[in-house]
PDB file of C-alpha atoms in Angstrom:
ATOM      1  CA  MET N   1     -23.749   8.236   8.756  1.00  0.00           C
ATOM      2  CA  LEU N   2     -24.443   5.287   6.489  1.00  0.00           C
ATOM      3  CA  THR N   3     -21.815   2.558   6.784  1.00  0.00           C
ATOM      4  CA  HIS N   4     -21.301   0.483   3.649  1.00  0.00           C
ATOM      5  CA  LEU N   5     -22.045  -3.224   3.958  1.00  0.00           C
ATOM      6  CA  SER N   6     -20.247  -5.607   1.639  1.00  0.00           C
ATOM      7  CA  SER N   7     -21.645  -9.114   1.223  1.00  0.00           C
ATOM      8  CA  GLU N   8     -19.308 -10.420   3.919  1.00  0.00           C
ATOM      9  CA  ARG N   9     -20.144  -7.645   6.390  1.00  0.00           C
ATOM     10  CA  PHE N  10     -23.859  -8.075   5.729  1.00  0.00           C
ATOM     11  CA  ILE N  11     -23.592 -11.775   6.603  1.00  0.00           C
ATOM     12  CA  HIS N  12     -21.514 -10.990   9.695  1.00  0.00           C
ATOM     13  CA  LEU N  13     -23.604  -8.080  11.044  1.00  0.00           C
ATOM     14  CA  ILE N  14     -27.147  -8.503   9.679  1.00  0.00           C
ATOM     15  CA  ALA N  15     -28.105 -11.966   8.352  1.00  0.00           C
ATOM     16  CA  ASP N  16     -26.967 -14.727   6.056  1.00  0.00           C
ATOM     17  CA  TYR N  17     -28.941 -13.676   2.999  1.00  0.00           C
ATOM     18  CA  ARG N  18     -27.771 -16.736   1.036  1.00  0.00           C
ATOM     19  CA  GLY N  19     -30.052 -19.262   2.684  1.00  0.00           C
ATOM     20  CA  THR N  20     -33.228 -19.892   4.595  1.00  0.00           C
ATOM     21  CA  GLU N  21     -31.927 -17.865   7.562  1.00  0.00           C
ATOM     22  CA  LYS N  22     -32.065 -14.581   5.667  1.00  0.00           C
ATOM     23  CA  TYR N  23     -34.842 -13.273   7.946  1.00  0.00           C
ATOM     24  CA  GLU N  24     -33.049 -14.317  11.134  1.00  0.00           C
ATOM     25  CA  PHE N  25     -31.515 -10.929  11.747  1.00  0.00           C
ATOM     26  CA  LYS N  26     -28.510 -10.663  14.074  1.00  0.00           C
ATOM     27  CA  CYS N  27     -29.149  -7.000  14.911  1.00  0.00           C
ATOM     28  CA  GLN N  28     -29.394  -6.422  18.651  1.00  0.00           C
ATOM     29  CA  GLY N  29     -31.061  -3.036  18.265  1.00  0.00           C
ATOM     30  CA  PRO N  30     -32.898  -0.943  15.709  1.00  0.00           C
ATOM     31  CA  THR N  31     -31.173  -1.040  12.343  1.00  0.00           C
ATOM     32  CA  LEU N  32     -31.801   0.721   9.047  1.00  0.00           C
ATOM     33  CA  ILE N  33     -30.345  -0.456   5.743  1.00  0.00           C
ATOM     34  CA  LEU N  34     -30.593   1.667   2.609  1.00  0.00           C
ATOM     35  CA  PHE N  35     -30.325  -0.299  -0.642  1.00  0.00           C
ATOM     36  CA  ARG N  36     -29.315   1.913  -3.555  1.00  0.00           C
ATOM     37  CA  ASN N  37     -27.132   2.104  -6.619  1.00  0.00           C
ATOM     38  CA  LYS N  38     -23.724   3.726  -6.273  1.00  0.00           C
ATOM     39  CA  GLU N  39     -24.408   6.626  -8.620  1.00  0.00           C
ATOM     40  CA  HIS N  40     -27.961   7.479  -7.792  1.00  0.00           C
ATOM     41  CA  ILE N  41     -29.532  10.826  -8.635  1.00  0.00           C
ATOM     42  CA  TYR N  42     -30.539  11.262  -4.979  1.00  0.00           C
ATOM     43  CA  GLU N  43     -27.040  10.668  -3.535  1.00  0.00           C
ATOM     44  CA  LYS N  44     -26.845  14.071  -1.797  1.00  0.00           C
ATOM     45  CA  GLY N  45     -30.451  13.692  -0.708  1.00  0.00           C
ATOM     46  CA  PHE N  46     -29.606  10.366   0.938  1.00  0.00           C
ATOM     47  CA  ARG N  47     -26.892  12.071   2.983  1.00  0.00           C
ATOM     48  CA  ASP N  48     -29.335  14.794   4.006  1.00  0.00           C
ATOM     49  CA  VAL N  49     -31.909  12.234   5.159  1.00  0.00           C
ATOM     50  CA  TYR N  50     -29.730   9.575   6.779  1.00  0.00           C
ATOM     51  CA  GLU N  51     -26.569  11.418   7.913  1.00  0.00           C
ATOM     52  CA  ASP N  52     -27.442  12.287  11.523  1.00  0.00           C
ATOM     53  CA  LEU N  53     -30.032   9.615  12.317  1.00  0.00           C
ATOM     54  CA  GLU N  54     -27.730   7.554  14.545  1.00  0.00           C
ATOM     55  CA  SER N  55     -27.057  10.498  16.853  1.00  0.00           C
ATOM     56  CA  LYS N  56     -30.660  11.680  16.807  1.00  0.00           C
ATOM     57  CA  LEU N  57     -32.348   8.269  17.245  1.00  0.00           C
ATOM     58  CA  ALA N  58     -29.762   6.323  19.269  1.00  0.00           C
ATOM     59  CA  PRO N  59     -29.252   3.365  19.524  1.00  0.00           C
ATOM     60  CA  LEU N  60     -30.159   3.170  15.806  1.00  0.00           C
ATOM     61  CA  ARG N  61     -27.486   1.790  13.466  1.00  0.00           C
ATOM     62  CA  THR N  62     -27.541   2.841   9.798  1.00  0.00           C
ATOM     63  CA  PHE N  63     -26.029   1.022   6.847  1.00  0.00           C
ATOM     64  CA  GLU N  64     -26.178   1.018   3.076  1.00  0.00           C
ATOM     65  CA  VAL N  65     -25.853  -1.699   0.466  1.00  0.00           C
ATOM     66  CA  LEU N  66     -24.688  -0.538  -2.945  1.00  0.00           C
ATOM     67  CA  ASN N  67     -26.622  -2.709  -5.341  1.00  0.00           C
ATOM     68  CA  ASN N  68     -24.221  -2.320  -8.271  1.00  0.00           C
ATOM     69  CA  MET N  69     -21.448  -3.743  -6.020  1.00  0.00           C
ATOM     70  CA  ASP N  70     -23.464  -6.467  -4.232  1.00  0.00           C
ATOM     71  CA  PRO N  71     -26.662  -7.193  -6.218  1.00  0.00           C
ATOM     72  CA  ASP N  72     -27.222 -10.605  -4.610  1.00  0.00           C
ATOM     73  CA  ILE N  73     -28.326  -9.074  -1.303  1.00  0.00           C
ATOM     74  CA  ALA N  74     -31.228  -7.056  -2.742  1.00  0.00           C
ATOM     75  CA  ARG N  75     -32.136  -9.994  -4.960  1.00  0.00           C
ATOM     76  CA  ALA N  76     -32.276 -12.320  -1.924  1.00  0.00           C
ATOM     77  CA  TYR N  77     -34.811 -10.008  -0.244  1.00  0.00           C
ATOM     78  CA  ASN N  78     -36.746  -9.629  -3.509  1.00  0.00           C
ATOM     79  CA  LEU N  79     -36.221  -5.868  -3.644  1.00  0.00           C
ATOM     80  CA  GLN N  80     -37.428  -5.052  -7.130  1.00  0.00           C
ATOM     81  CA  GLU N  81     -37.288  -1.270  -6.825  1.00  0.00           C
ATOM     82  CA  LEU N  82     -34.403   0.877  -5.621  1.00  0.00           C
ATOM     83  CA  PRO N  83     -33.874   2.783  -3.501  1.00  0.00           C
ATOM     84  CA  ALA N  84     -35.403   0.661  -0.756  1.00  0.00           C
ATOM     85  CA  THR N  85     -35.001   1.003   2.994  1.00  0.00           C
ATOM     86  CA  LEU N  86     -35.125  -1.995   5.314  1.00  0.00           C
ATOM     87  CA  PHE N  87     -36.002  -1.232   8.936  1.00  0.00           C
ATOM     88  CA  ILE N  88     -35.222  -3.945  11.529  1.00  0.00           C
ATOM     89  CA  ASN N  89     -36.278  -3.555  15.163  1.00  0.00           C
ATOM     90  CA  GLY N  90     -33.697  -5.874  16.750  1.00  0.00           C
ATOM     91  CA  GLN N  91     -36.310  -8.489  17.668  1.00  0.00           C
ATOM     92  CA  GLY N  92     -36.740  -9.907  14.175  1.00  0.00           C
ATOM     93  CA  LYS N  93     -39.569  -7.630  13.022  1.00  0.00           C
ATOM     94  CA  TYR N  94     -38.915  -5.599   9.901  1.00  0.00           C
ATOM     95  CA  SER N  95     -40.510  -3.360   7.313  1.00  0.00           C
ATOM     96  CA  ILE N  96     -39.455  -2.135   3.875  1.00  0.00           C
ATOM     97  CA  LEU N  97     -40.222   1.224   2.280  1.00  0.00           C
ATOM     98  CA  TYR N  98     -39.507   1.869  -1.396  1.00  0.00           C
ATOM     99  CA  GLY N  99     -38.381   5.005  -3.185  1.00  0.00           C
ATOM    100  CA  PHE N 100     -36.694   8.136  -1.916  1.00  0.00           C
ATOM    101  CA  ILE N 101     -38.310   8.901   1.434  1.00  0.00           C
ATOM    102  CA  SER N 102     -38.127  12.078   3.471  1.00  0.00           C
ATOM    103  CA  LYS N 103     -36.328  12.409   6.782  1.00  0.00           C
ATOM    104  CA  GLU N 104     -39.678  12.752   8.555  1.00  0.00           C
ATOM    105  CA  VAL N 105     -40.954   9.471   7.086  1.00  0.00           C
ATOM    106  CA  VAL N 106     -37.698   7.688   7.994  1.00  0.00           C
ATOM    107  CA  GLU N 107     -37.847   8.962  11.579  1.00  0.00           C
ATOM    108  CA  LYS N 108     -41.503   7.970  11.893  1.00  0.00           C
ATOM    109  CA  GLU N 109     -40.795   4.459  10.597  1.00  0.00           C
ATOM    110  CA  VAL N 110     -37.819   4.042  12.960  1.00  0.00           C
ATOM    111  CA  LEU N 111     -40.035   4.986  15.921  1.00  0.00           C
ATOM    112  CA  ASN N 112     -42.770   2.671  14.601  1.00  0.00           C
ATOM    113  CA  ILE N 113     -40.453  -0.320  14.263  1.00  0.00           C
ATOM    114  CA  GLN N 114     -38.916   0.385  17.699  1.00  0.00           C
ATOM    115  CA  SER N 115     -42.366   0.249  19.265  1.00  0.00           C
ATOM    116  CA  LYS N 116     -42.764  -3.305  17.898  1.00  0.00           C
ATOM    117  CA  ALA N 117     -39.783  -4.524  19.938  1.00  0.00           C
TER     118      ALA N 117
END
């Protein structure tokens, strides 16, 4: 299940996106963050893709940032296109995929980023 990250929670759990430390991620394990707009045409599709990932790919943590509520976060990471998915491996390595991506692609990228730990 995707847990919503407000600006404050993002700073507390992920990184301080407001400064030069924005790529110093605090995540201790693999983390996925979906950036999207609140009323996106793929909203049900997002649930279908991301809903059970934490139980299937433990210890993965999944979050979402709603751009229309907190646009400064996506802007700080220069995310020009939404939706975008940020994958963090827990050791500071990350990757970003743009657009609506299938469950298979998400799972493959999670395994890929975990192998870079």
